[in-house]
Amino acid sequence: MKKYKTSLHWFRRDLRLVDNAGLWNAQQMSEQVVPVYVLSDWKKKHDWTGPNRQAFLCGNLQSLAKNLEAIGSRLVLRCGSAERELEKLLKETKAEALFVNRDPDPFGKEVEGKVKEVCERMGVAFHSFKDAVLHEADEVVKGDGSAYRVYTPYSKVWLGLAKPEPLPRVKSLGNAVGDNVKSEALPTLAHWGLEESGAELPEAGERAARERMKNFVGSRRLPEYAEKRNVPFGMHSSGLSPDLRYGLIGIRELYARCRKKAEEMSTGERKGVETYVKELGWREFYMAVLHFWPEVLETDFNPEFRNVRWDSDEALFEAWKAGMTGFPMVDAGMRQLLATGWMHNRLRMIVAMFLTKDLHCHWRLGESFFMQQLIDGEIASNNGGWQWSAGTGADAAPYFRIQNPWLQGKRFDPDGMYIKKWIPELKDVPVERLHEPAKLRLAKDYPLPIVDHHAERDKTLERFKQGKEKR
Ligand SMILES: Cc1cc2nc3c(=O)[nH]c(=O)nc-3n(C[C@H](O)[C@H](O)[C@H](O)COP(=O)(O)OP(=O)(O)OC[C@H]3O[C@@H](n4cnc5c(N)ncnc54)[C@H](O)[C@@H]3O)c2cc1C
């Protein structure tokens, strides 16, 4: 005998049927489950998202709707404020319980709190689950209960904790969604008044994401990850960040598959898995930082640097956004982002450090632009990455260790393959000219370097010094 006759499962960043804690528990405890997603109703412009991620979301919802149909159910779409829409749906369906997976970011948590209040007021049971992470912020704390500011001790505890096992695919949700339960149509970009960006995005949906996961775990990329993950030309990392962002794959299943694969590997190859798992730990570290210090969305994590002067020059910022700075490695990264909605991690560090340390633009400008472009746009990792690069964050790059974009190019793209792929106008330029400041234009439509790295580096050091003194 199941506990509830009818329940709702509120989908958010968990758009899948396999290894989904909230959905699994909903169907275990209920005779029938109404699956629902609430669309946001902003129009035209949003500082934290844009056409790429919204288009990926549309594809993911289409796929989810199809997968639910295949098990005899129907995705209900509503639009507007989640607490109001869910309250209406709870009444319409006479549901006795609401199931949801917890969102690690502050905006998601705030809405969750409001929905919980609605449920309490209506006498509806509210069940929330850990799902987006292996370990939530309050599971990985010091002995005295305080949070870690530095990754290495955090990761020691994180790695040592027993990991949750993956859950099976949900095979039926009963017959709760009758014809009388109304739904909005599946959204397109027009829903938010957006136009396509023209970027070439990965195939959306749970099936495609599972293929990507199986390909990564089953290929040489996993055992070679430690050695090759910093090479931006070709695909040497997992490329699974958008799938984790939308929960198209479960983190428990990804982790379990990696560990299982490691059993078949030599000691040397296992290093690839260890390094990869530690990167998953960085994702949860930044989520924990955001949980304990939500103010990082407004200000520098490190108070020492809150008085540093930034210029935020419009023309320089525009050149950076367009991939037209005259620094080929920086421009190649930005062009990859514009063309695909994704950028290799090494390049994210290079372009972020360049924007903040060479162009003196505030990291918040870059943070927002990334969120508008990235299909894996994740508030915690993005803020963490930007503050790391600016030197102001938790466990950040020391502010005086300013990467030289010319040397970064030479080191990580020695034969210029990555640069030539993303900046076609440079395809015939001899490689040695790509990694040093050009005195003459490298190509007709390609600019000379817009700043002198050494001069800007000195300015940055001075500004950080002055900022510290002003405290
Ligand atoms: C300025 C800046 C902004 C960033 N913005 C985002 C963002 O919005 N969303 C996002 O998911 N990642 C972000 N990152 C982290 C990292 O660049 C991406 O996670 C990674 O490039 C995704 O590619 P992948 O899946 O092939 O990574 P892999 O190398 O295969 O790594 C495995 C997984 O570990 C996690 N991960 C890896 N590196 C990091 C990291 N430094 N911080 C947090 N998690 C990490 C990701 O979930 C990733 O999928 C940012 C980094 C920087 C420097």
Short mmCIF file of C-alpha atoms and ligand atoms in Angstrom, two decimals:
data_model
loop_
_atom_site.label_atom_id
_atom_site.label_comp_id
_atom_site.label_asym_id
_atom_site.label_seq_id
_atom_site.Cartn_x
_atom_site.Cartn_y
_atom_site.Cartn_z
CA MET A 1 0.00 0.00 0.00
CA LYS A 2 1.50 3.33 -1.09
CA LYS A 3 1.42 6.29 1.24
CA TYR A 4 -0.10 8.82 -1.20
CA LYS A 5 -2.74 8.46 -3.88
CA THR A 6 -1.50 11.43 -5.94
CA SER A 7 1.75 13.42 -5.72
CA LEU A 8 3.50 16.06 -7.78
CA HIS A 9 7.12 15.83 -8.86
CA TRP A 10 8.42 19.32 -9.55
CA PHE A 11 11.23 19.08 -12.13
CA ARG A 12 13.90 21.79 -12.07
CA ARG A 13 17.54 20.94 -12.79
CA ASP A 14 16.89 17.18 -12.88
CA LEU A 15 15.41 16.64 -16.36
CA ARG A 16 15.77 12.86 -16.48
CA LEU A 17 14.08 9.57 -15.53
CA VAL A 18 17.21 7.59 -14.56
CA ASP A 19 18.89 8.07 -11.16
CA ASN A 20 16.53 10.86 -10.08
CA ALA A 21 16.11 10.86 -6.28
CA GLY A 22 12.95 13.00 -6.07
CA LEU A 23 11.16 11.28 -8.92
CA TRP A 24 12.17 7.81 -7.73
CA ASN A 25 10.88 8.45 -4.22
CA ALA A 26 7.70 10.06 -5.55
CA GLN A 27 6.79 6.94 -7.54
CA GLN A 28 7.81 4.62 -4.68
CA MET A 29 5.49 6.43 -2.26
CA SER A 30 2.58 7.36 -4.55
CA GLU A 31 0.00 5.53 -6.65
CA GLN A 32 0.25 8.25 -9.27
CA VAL A 33 2.64 11.13 -9.88
CA VAL A 34 2.01 14.34 -11.83
CA PRO A 35 5.29 15.52 -13.38
CA VAL A 36 5.46 19.32 -13.65
CA TYR A 37 7.92 21.99 -14.81
CA VAL A 38 7.32 25.71 -14.24
CA LEU A 39 8.67 28.01 -16.95
CA SER A 40 10.01 31.43 -16.08
CA ASP A 41 8.15 34.41 -17.56
CA TRP A 42 10.84 37.11 -17.99
CA LYS A 43 11.08 38.65 -21.46
CA LYS A 44 13.84 39.71 -23.88
CA LYS A 45 16.89 40.09 -21.63
CA HIS A 46 18.21 38.37 -18.56
CA ASP A 47 21.56 39.15 -16.93
CA TRP A 48 22.10 35.49 -16.04
CA THR A 49 21.00 33.55 -19.10
CA GLY A 50 20.57 33.90 -22.87
CA PRO A 51 19.47 32.11 -26.06
CA ASN A 52 22.05 29.32 -25.88
CA ARG A 53 21.11 27.96 -22.48
CA GLN A 54 17.39 28.60 -23.01
CA ALA A 55 17.52 26.76 -26.38
CA PHE A 56 19.26 23.84 -24.67
CA LEU A 57 16.56 23.91 -21.98
CA CYS A 58 13.82 23.81 -24.66
CA GLY A 59 15.40 20.71 -26.20
CA ASN A 60 15.77 19.11 -22.78
CA LEU A 61 12.10 19.72 -21.97
CA GLN A 62 11.03 18.27 -25.32
CA SER A 63 13.04 15.16 -24.61
CA LEU A 64 11.69 14.89 -21.07
CA ALA A 65 8.11 15.21 -22.37
CA LYS A 66 8.76 12.42 -24.87
CA ASN A 67 10.35 10.16 -22.28
CA LEU A 68 7.40 10.69 -19.94
CA GLU A 69 4.96 9.88 -22.74
CA ALA A 70 6.87 6.67 -23.40
CA ILE A 71 6.03 5.54 -19.84
CA GLY A 72 2.37 6.55 -20.18
CA SER A 73 2.59 9.90 -18.42
CA ARG A 74 2.49 13.55 -19.56
CA LEU A 75 4.67 16.51 -18.61
CA VAL A 76 2.60 19.40 -17.28
CA LEU A 77 4.08 22.81 -18.09
CA ARG A 78 3.01 25.89 -16.25
CA CYS A 79 4.40 29.40 -16.51
CA GLY A 80 5.00 32.10 -13.90
CA SER A 81 5.84 32.06 -10.22
CA ALA A 82 6.49 28.51 -9.05
CA GLU A 83 4.71 28.85 -5.72
CA ARG A 84 1.52 30.19 -7.32
CA GLU A 85 1.47 27.69 -10.19
CA LEU A 86 2.22 24.71 -7.96
CA GLU A 87 -0.47 25.78 -5.50
CA LYS A 88 -3.00 25.80 -8.34
CA LEU A 89 -1.87 22.41 -9.61
CA LEU A 90 -1.94 20.89 -6.13
CA LYS A 91 -5.57 22.00 -5.84
CA GLU A 92 -6.53 20.83 -9.34
CA THR A 93 -5.03 17.38 -8.88
CA LYS A 94 -5.85 17.05 -5.14
CA ALA A 95 -2.28 15.90 -4.64
CA GLU A 96 -1.30 14.95 -1.10
CA ALA A 97 2.44 15.42 -1.48
CA LEU A 98 5.03 17.36 -3.46
CA PHE A 99 8.45 15.92 -4.30
CA VAL A 100 11.43 17.97 -5.41
CA ASN A 101 15.22 17.74 -5.70
CA ARG A 102 17.07 20.45 -3.81
CA ASP A 103 18.72 23.22 -5.82
CA PRO A 104 22.15 24.25 -4.50
CA ASP A 105 21.94 27.91 -5.55
CA PRO A 106 20.37 30.70 -3.46
CA PHE A 107 17.67 31.59 -5.98
CA GLY A 108 16.53 28.00 -6.28
CA LYS A 109 16.55 27.64 -2.50
CA GLU A 110 14.45 30.75 -2.02
CA VAL A 111 11.70 29.48 -4.35
CA GLU A 112 11.88 26.07 -2.68
CA GLY A 113 11.26 27.78 0.68
CA LYS A 114 8.16 29.50 -0.68
CA VAL A 115 6.80 26.28 -2.17
CA LYS A 116 7.39 24.51 1.13
CA GLU A 117 5.34 27.22 2.89
CA VAL A 118 2.49 26.76 0.38
CA CYS A 119 2.52 23.03 1.06
CA GLU A 120 2.49 23.55 4.82
CA ARG A 121 -0.40 25.98 4.53
CA MET A 122 -2.35 23.50 2.36
CA GLY A 123 -1.54 20.47 4.53
CA VAL A 124 0.37 18.86 1.65
CA ALA A 125 3.49 16.83 2.51
CA PHE A 126 6.73 18.38 1.17
CA HIS A 127 9.61 16.00 0.40
CA SER A 128 12.96 17.34 -0.81
CA PHE A 129 16.03 15.30 -1.80
CA LYS A 130 19.74 15.61 -2.36
CA ASP A 131 20.27 14.96 -6.06
CA ALA A 132 22.44 17.54 -7.84
CA VAL A 133 25.53 16.66 -5.81
CA LEU A 134 27.24 13.72 -4.15
CA HIS A 135 27.59 15.74 -0.94
CA GLU A 136 25.66 18.81 0.10
CA ALA A 137 27.43 21.79 1.65
CA ASP A 138 26.71 20.91 5.29
CA GLU A 139 28.05 17.35 4.89
CA VAL A 140 31.59 18.60 4.23
CA VAL A 141 32.53 20.85 7.13
CA LYS A 142 35.32 21.10 9.72
CA GLY A 143 35.10 19.36 13.08
CA ASP A 144 33.63 22.52 14.66
CA GLY A 145 30.94 22.70 11.95
CA SER A 146 32.47 25.66 10.13
CA ALA A 147 32.95 25.69 6.35
CA TYR A 148 36.18 25.19 4.40
CA ARG A 149 37.61 28.19 2.55
CA VAL A 150 40.29 26.15 0.82
CA TYR A 151 39.77 23.28 -1.62
CA THR A 152 42.48 20.79 -0.55
CA PRO A 153 41.27 20.12 3.02
CA TYR A 154 37.66 20.26 1.73
CA SER A 155 38.45 17.67 -0.92
CA LYS A 156 40.13 15.34 1.58
CA VAL A 157 36.91 15.14 3.56
CA TRP A 158 34.75 15.07 0.40
CA LEU A 159 36.73 12.21 -1.14
CA GLY A 160 36.64 10.22 2.10
CA LEU A 161 32.85 10.24 2.48
CA ALA A 162 30.83 7.23 1.30
CA LYS A 163 29.15 8.08 -1.99
CA PRO A 164 25.41 7.51 -2.57
CA GLU A 165 24.49 4.70 -4.98
CA PRO A 166 22.68 5.45 -8.26
CA LEU A 167 18.93 4.82 -8.46
CA PRO A 168 17.05 2.84 -11.14
CA ARG A 169 15.10 4.30 -14.07
CA VAL A 170 11.51 5.23 -13.26
CA LYS A 171 9.26 2.97 -15.36
CA SER A 172 5.77 4.22 -14.55
CA LEU A 173 4.12 7.19 -12.86
CA GLY A 174 0.55 5.85 -12.89
CA ASN A 175 -2.34 7.66 -14.60
CA ALA A 176 -2.58 10.94 -12.74
CA VAL A 177 -2.51 13.36 -15.65
CA GLY A 178 -6.02 13.32 -17.04
CA ASP A 179 -7.16 15.48 -19.98
CA ASN A 180 -8.56 18.01 -17.53
CA VAL A 181 -5.01 18.91 -16.31
CA LYS A 182 -4.00 21.79 -18.57
CA SER A 183 -0.48 22.37 -19.79
CA GLU A 184 1.33 25.13 -21.68
CA ALA A 185 2.86 24.10 -25.01
CA LEU A 186 6.51 23.08 -25.02
CA PRO A 187 8.49 26.35 -25.13
CA THR A 188 10.61 27.74 -27.93
CA LEU A 189 12.92 30.75 -27.63
CA ALA A 190 9.93 32.97 -28.54
CA HIS A 191 8.52 32.20 -25.08
CA TRP A 192 11.17 34.54 -23.62
CA GLY A 193 11.17 36.87 -26.65
CA LEU A 194 14.64 35.60 -27.64
CA GLU A 195 16.14 34.94 -31.04
CA GLU A 196 18.51 32.11 -31.88
CA SER A 197 22.19 32.96 -31.42
CA GLY A 198 23.36 30.74 -34.28
CA ALA A 199 25.65 28.78 -31.93
CA GLU A 200 25.98 25.07 -32.62
CA LEU A 201 24.75 23.38 -29.46
CA PRO A 202 25.09 19.73 -28.42
CA GLU A 203 22.10 17.45 -28.89
CA ALA A 204 19.69 18.04 -26.02
CA GLY A 205 17.94 15.48 -23.85
CA GLU A 206 18.60 12.58 -21.54
CA ARG A 207 19.37 10.00 -24.24
CA ALA A 208 22.04 12.13 -25.93
CA ALA A 209 23.56 13.03 -22.55
CA ARG A 210 23.72 9.36 -21.53
CA GLU A 211 25.52 8.60 -24.79
CA ARG A 212 28.05 11.36 -24.02
CA MET A 213 28.56 9.96 -20.52
CA LYS A 214 29.06 6.39 -21.79
CA ASN A 215 31.42 7.61 -24.52
CA PHE A 216 33.54 9.52 -22.05
CA VAL A 217 33.74 6.77 -19.45
CA GLY A 218 34.32 4.08 -22.07
CA SER A 219 36.90 5.96 -24.13
CA ARG A 220 40.61 6.73 -23.64
CA ARG A 221 39.62 10.20 -22.44
CA LEU A 222 39.03 8.99 -18.89
CA PRO A 223 42.35 7.16 -18.32
CA GLU A 224 44.19 9.97 -20.14
CA TYR A 225 42.32 12.76 -18.37
CA ALA A 226 45.12 13.70 -15.96
CA GLU A 227 47.61 14.00 -18.79
CA LYS A 228 45.52 15.68 -21.49
CA ARG A 229 42.74 17.66 -19.84
CA ASN A 230 44.58 20.96 -20.38
CA VAL A 231 44.90 20.49 -24.14
CA PRO A 232 42.16 22.61 -25.69
CA PHE A 233 42.40 21.33 -29.28
CA GLY A 234 40.27 18.20 -29.77
CA MET A 235 38.09 16.88 -26.98
CA HIS A 236 40.10 15.64 -24.00
CA SER A 237 37.80 16.51 -21.10
CA SER A 238 34.38 14.99 -20.45
CA GLY A 239 32.27 17.77 -22.00
CA LEU A 240 29.55 16.75 -19.53
CA SER A 241 29.16 20.10 -17.73
CA PRO A 242 25.92 21.05 -19.61
CA ASP A 243 24.49 17.60 -18.80
CA LEU A 244 25.28 18.03 -15.13
CA ARG A 245 23.88 21.57 -15.20
CA TYR A 246 20.46 20.34 -16.34
CA GLY A 247 20.61 17.01 -14.57
CA LEU A 248 20.38 15.06 -17.83
CA ILE A 249 22.66 12.56 -16.13
CA GLY A 250 22.77 11.74 -12.42
CA ILE A 251 25.96 12.57 -10.54
CA ARG A 252 25.64 9.28 -8.59
CA GLU A 253 25.57 7.25 -11.80
CA LEU A 254 28.46 9.19 -13.36
CA TYR A 255 30.57 8.65 -10.25
CA ALA A 256 29.68 4.93 -10.00
CA ARG A 257 30.51 4.36 -13.69
CA CYS A 258 33.91 6.04 -13.29
CA ARG A 259 34.75 3.97 -10.21
CA LYS A 260 33.69 0.75 -11.92
CA LYS A 261 35.77 1.56 -14.97
CA ALA A 262 38.76 2.29 -12.73
CA GLU A 263 38.67 -1.34 -11.53
CA GLU A 264 39.70 -2.43 -15.06
CA MET A 265 42.56 0.10 -15.29
CA SER A 266 46.28 0.03 -14.60
CA THR A 267 47.61 2.16 -11.73
CA GLY A 268 48.75 4.85 -14.18
CA GLU A 269 45.38 4.99 -15.91
CA ARG A 270 43.56 5.18 -12.60
CA LYS A 271 45.19 8.56 -12.09
CA GLY A 272 42.88 9.82 -14.85
CA VAL A 273 39.85 8.78 -12.81
CA GLU A 274 41.25 10.23 -9.57
CA THR A 275 41.90 13.58 -11.26
CA TYR A 276 38.47 13.60 -12.88
CA VAL A 277 36.70 12.84 -9.60
CA LYS A 278 38.60 15.69 -7.94
CA GLU A 279 37.19 18.05 -10.59
CA LEU A 280 33.71 16.91 -9.63
CA GLY A 281 34.80 17.86 -6.11
CA TRP A 282 35.62 21.42 -7.30
CA ARG A 283 32.05 21.71 -8.57
CA GLU A 284 30.71 20.84 -5.11
CA PHE A 285 33.33 23.01 -3.36
CA TYR A 286 32.09 26.11 -5.21
CA MET A 287 28.49 25.14 -4.46
CA ALA A 288 29.45 24.93 -0.78
CA VAL A 289 31.18 28.34 -0.96
CA LEU A 290 28.01 29.84 -2.43
CA HIS A 291 25.91 28.14 0.24
CA PHE A 292 27.96 29.47 3.16
CA TRP A 293 28.89 32.84 1.61
CA PRO A 294 25.99 33.81 -0.71
CA GLU A 295 27.41 37.36 -0.66
CA VAL A 296 30.03 36.23 -3.22
CA LEU A 297 27.40 37.03 -5.85
CA GLU A 298 27.60 40.68 -4.78
CA THR A 299 31.16 41.17 -3.67
CA ASP A 300 34.69 39.71 -3.49
CA PHE A 301 35.00 36.62 -1.30
CA ASN A 302 38.27 38.00 0.06
CA PRO A 303 37.60 41.30 1.88
CA GLU A 304 41.23 42.33 1.32
CA PHE A 305 40.39 43.15 -2.28
CA ARG A 306 37.06 44.91 -1.97
CA ASN A 307 38.70 48.31 -2.58
CA VAL A 308 40.63 47.42 -5.72
CA ARG A 309 39.95 49.88 -8.55
CA TRP A 310 38.48 48.53 -11.81
CA ASP A 311 38.02 50.50 -15.06
CA SER A 312 35.43 48.47 -16.96
CA ASP A 313 36.17 50.29 -20.26
CA GLU A 314 33.27 49.69 -22.69
CA ALA A 315 35.39 49.47 -25.88
CA LEU A 316 37.86 47.00 -24.36
CA PHE A 317 35.02 44.90 -22.97
CA GLU A 318 33.32 44.81 -26.40
CA ALA A 319 36.58 43.71 -28.06
CA TRP A 320 36.94 40.92 -25.50
CA LYS A 321 33.33 39.78 -25.99
CA ALA A 322 33.76 39.64 -29.77
CA GLY A 323 37.10 37.78 -29.69
CA MET A 324 38.87 40.76 -31.27
CA THR A 325 41.60 41.70 -28.79
CA GLY A 326 44.57 40.84 -31.02
CA PHE A 327 45.64 38.16 -28.49
CA PRO A 328 44.98 35.00 -30.55
CA MET A 329 44.70 32.60 -27.60
CA VAL A 330 42.19 34.86 -25.84
CA ASP A 331 40.20 35.47 -29.01
CA ALA A 332 40.10 31.77 -29.90
CA GLY A 333 38.56 31.01 -26.49
CA MET A 334 35.93 33.72 -26.87
CA ARG A 335 35.10 32.58 -30.40
CA GLN A 336 34.67 29.00 -29.21
CA LEU A 337 32.21 30.33 -26.65
CA LEU A 338 30.27 32.36 -29.23
CA ALA A 339 30.20 29.48 -31.70
CA THR A 340 29.26 26.65 -29.33
CA GLY A 341 28.05 28.05 -25.99
CA TRP A 342 30.92 26.19 -24.29
CA MET A 343 34.61 26.87 -23.66
CA HIS A 344 37.49 24.69 -22.56
CA ASN A 345 38.45 25.19 -18.89
CA ARG A 346 42.01 26.32 -19.66
CA LEU A 347 40.62 29.00 -21.95
CA ARG A 348 38.07 30.10 -19.37
CA MET A 349 40.97 30.81 -17.05
CA ILE A 350 42.98 32.59 -19.74
CA VAL A 351 40.16 34.85 -20.95
CA ALA A 352 38.97 35.61 -17.42
CA MET A 353 42.42 36.56 -16.23
CA PHE A 354 42.91 38.65 -19.35
CA LEU A 355 39.66 40.57 -18.85
CA THR A 356 40.41 41.31 -15.21
CA LYS A 357 44.20 41.70 -15.16
CA ASP A 358 45.00 43.03 -18.65
CA LEU A 359 41.84 45.02 -19.38
CA HIS A 360 41.04 45.87 -15.72
CA CYS A 361 37.34 45.14 -16.24
CA HIS A 362 35.46 44.04 -13.14
CA TRP A 363 35.03 40.25 -12.91
CA ARG A 364 31.29 40.73 -12.52
CA LEU A 365 31.06 41.87 -16.17
CA GLY A 366 32.71 38.68 -17.34
CA GLU A 367 30.68 36.58 -14.92
CA SER A 368 27.42 37.92 -16.33
CA PHE A 369 28.55 37.60 -19.97
CA PHE A 370 29.54 33.97 -19.37
CA MET A 371 26.17 33.24 -17.78
CA GLN A 372 24.44 34.72 -20.83
CA GLN A 373 26.46 32.55 -23.23
CA LEU A 374 27.34 29.27 -21.52
CA ILE A 375 25.10 26.24 -21.91
CA ASP A 376 26.65 24.91 -18.70
CA GLY A 377 26.18 28.30 -16.94
CA GLU A 378 26.26 27.29 -13.26
CA ILE A 379 26.05 30.16 -10.79
CA ALA A 380 28.44 28.65 -8.22
CA SER A 381 31.16 27.34 -10.59
CA ASN A 382 31.02 30.46 -12.70
CA ASN A 383 31.33 32.82 -9.76
CA GLY A 384 34.06 30.59 -8.31
CA GLY A 385 35.93 30.53 -11.63
CA TRP A 386 35.71 34.29 -12.08
CA GLN A 387 36.78 35.09 -8.54
CA TRP A 388 39.58 32.52 -8.83
CA SER A 389 40.86 34.22 -11.98
CA ALA A 390 40.48 37.73 -10.58
CA GLY A 391 42.39 36.62 -7.47
CA THR A 392 39.57 37.68 -5.13
CA GLY A 393 37.89 34.31 -4.47
CA ALA A 394 38.01 31.31 -2.14
CA ASP A 395 41.30 29.49 -2.71
CA ALA A 396 41.93 31.80 -5.68
CA ALA A 397 45.03 32.27 -7.82
CA PRO A 398 47.22 34.71 -5.84
CA TYR A 399 46.62 38.17 -7.36
CA PHE A 400 50.32 38.62 -8.21
CA ARG A 401 50.47 35.38 -10.23
CA ILE A 402 49.23 36.89 -13.47
CA GLN A 403 49.28 34.50 -16.40
CA ASN A 404 50.95 35.76 -19.54
CA PRO A 405 48.45 35.08 -22.37
CA TRP A 406 51.29 34.74 -24.91
CA LEU A 407 53.04 32.06 -22.87
CA GLN A 408 49.74 30.31 -22.14
CA GLY A 409 49.20 29.99 -25.90
CA LYS A 410 52.69 28.64 -26.46
CA ARG A 411 52.31 26.14 -23.66
CA PHE A 412 48.80 24.80 -24.27
CA ASP A 413 48.48 25.27 -28.04
CA PRO A 414 52.09 24.97 -29.24
CA ASP A 415 51.19 24.15 -32.83
CA GLY A 416 48.39 26.75 -32.98
CA MET A 417 45.74 24.18 -33.92
CA TYR A 418 43.19 25.49 -31.44
CA ILE A 419 43.76 29.10 -32.49
CA LYS A 420 43.47 28.27 -36.18
CA LYS A 421 40.30 26.28 -35.64
CA TRP A 422 38.46 29.17 -34.00
CA ILE A 423 40.06 32.14 -35.81
CA PRO A 424 39.92 31.11 -39.47
CA GLU A 425 41.48 34.41 -40.61
CA LEU A 426 44.73 33.25 -38.93
CA LYS A 427 44.87 29.82 -40.56
CA ASP A 428 47.86 30.65 -42.78
CA VAL A 429 49.88 32.57 -40.19
CA PRO A 430 53.12 30.79 -39.14
CA VAL A 431 52.66 29.39 -35.64
CA GLU A 432 55.54 31.30 -34.01
CA ARG A 433 53.79 34.59 -34.90
CA LEU A 434 50.66 33.50 -33.02
CA HIS A 435 52.41 33.39 -29.67
CA GLU A 436 54.10 36.79 -29.55
CA PRO A 437 52.72 40.33 -29.68
CA ALA A 438 52.26 41.27 -33.36
CA LYS A 439 53.81 44.54 -34.60
CA LEU A 440 52.13 44.19 -38.01
CA ARG A 441 48.61 42.84 -38.52
CA LEU A 442 48.52 39.02 -38.71
CA ALA A 443 45.59 39.21 -41.15
CA LYS A 444 43.63 41.98 -42.86
CA ASP A 445 40.60 41.84 -40.56
CA TYR A 446 42.39 40.84 -37.39
CA PRO A 447 43.37 43.59 -34.91
CA LEU A 448 46.76 44.37 -33.41
CA PRO A 449 46.97 43.60 -29.65
CA ILE A 450 44.74 46.16 -27.92
CA VAL A 451 47.01 46.42 -24.86
CA ASP A 452 50.58 45.70 -23.79
CA HIS A 453 50.52 42.76 -21.40
CA HIS A 454 53.59 43.77 -19.37
CA ALA A 455 52.42 47.35 -18.83
CA GLU A 456 48.91 46.22 -17.79
CA ARG A 457 50.34 43.59 -15.48
CA ASP A 458 52.30 46.28 -13.61
CA LYS A 459 49.15 48.42 -13.34
CA THR A 460 47.21 45.49 -11.87
CA LEU A 461 49.88 44.79 -9.26
CA GLU A 462 49.81 48.45 -8.25
CA ARG A 463 46.01 48.53 -8.04
CA PHE A 464 45.85 45.43 -5.86
CA LYS A 465 48.55 46.89 -3.61
CA GLN A 466 46.65 50.17 -3.28
CA GLY A 467 43.35 48.34 -2.75
CA LYS A 468 44.88 46.37 0.15
CA GLU A 469 46.31 49.52 1.70
CA LYS A 470 42.93 51.31 1.57
CA ARG A 471 41.30 48.70 3.83
C1 LIG B 1 35.94 31.82 -15.36
C2 LIG B 1 35.36 30.43 -15.25
C3 LIG B 1 33.98 30.24 -15.37
C4 LIG B 1 33.43 28.95 -15.26
N1 LIG B 1 32.07 28.81 -15.38
C5 LIG B 1 31.52 27.57 -15.26
C6 LIG B 1 30.11 27.39 -15.36
O1 LIG B 1 29.35 28.34 -15.53
N2 LIG B 1 29.63 26.12 -15.28
C7 LIG B 1 30.45 25.04 -15.08
O2 LIG B 1 29.95 23.92 -15.01
N3 LIG B 1 31.77 25.20 -14.93
C8 LIG B 1 32.34 26.42 -15.03
N4 LIG B 1 33.70 26.56 -14.92
C9 LIG B 1 34.50 25.38 -14.58
C10 LIG B 1 35.04 24.58 -15.79
O3 LIG B 1 35.65 25.44 -16.71
C11 LIG B 1 33.98 23.76 -16.49
O4 LIG B 1 33.26 23.01 -15.54
C12 LIG B 1 34.60 22.79 -17.49
O5 LIG B 1 35.33 23.49 -18.46
C13 LIG B 1 33.49 21.99 -18.14
O6 LIG B 1 34.01 21.15 -19.13
P1 LIG B 1 34.03 19.58 -18.91
O7 LIG B 1 32.68 19.11 -18.54
O8 LIG B 1 34.66 19.00 -20.12
O9 LIG B 1 35.00 19.48 -17.67
P2 LIG B 1 35.88 18.25 -17.14
O10 LIG B 1 37.30 18.66 -17.24
O11 LIG B 1 35.48 17.00 -17.77
O12 LIG B 1 35.55 18.24 -15.58
C14 LIG B 1 34.57 17.39 -15.02
C15 LIG B 1 33.50 18.16 -14.33
O13 LIG B 1 34.02 18.74 -13.15
C16 LIG B 1 33.43 20.01 -12.93
N5 LIG B 1 34.50 21.01 -12.98
C17 LIG B 1 35.65 20.94 -13.67
N6 LIG B 1 36.42 22.01 -13.41
C18 LIG B 1 35.74 22.78 -12.55
C19 LIG B 1 35.99 24.01 -11.91
N7 LIG B 1 37.13 24.68 -12.08
N8 LIG B 1 35.05 24.51 -11.11
C20 LIG B 1 33.89 23.86 -10.90
N9 LIG B 1 33.60 22.69 -11.47
C21 LIG B 1 34.50 22.16 -12.29
C22 LIG B 1 32.42 20.22 -14.04
O14 LIG B 1 31.17 19.81 -13.57
C23 LIG B 1 32.91 19.30 -15.14
O15 LIG B 1 31.92 18.84 -16.00
C24 LIG B 1 34.27 27.85 -15.02
C25 LIG B 1 35.66 28.04 -14.90
C26 LIG B 1 36.19 29.32 -15.03
C27 LIG B 1 37.67 29.50 -14.90
#
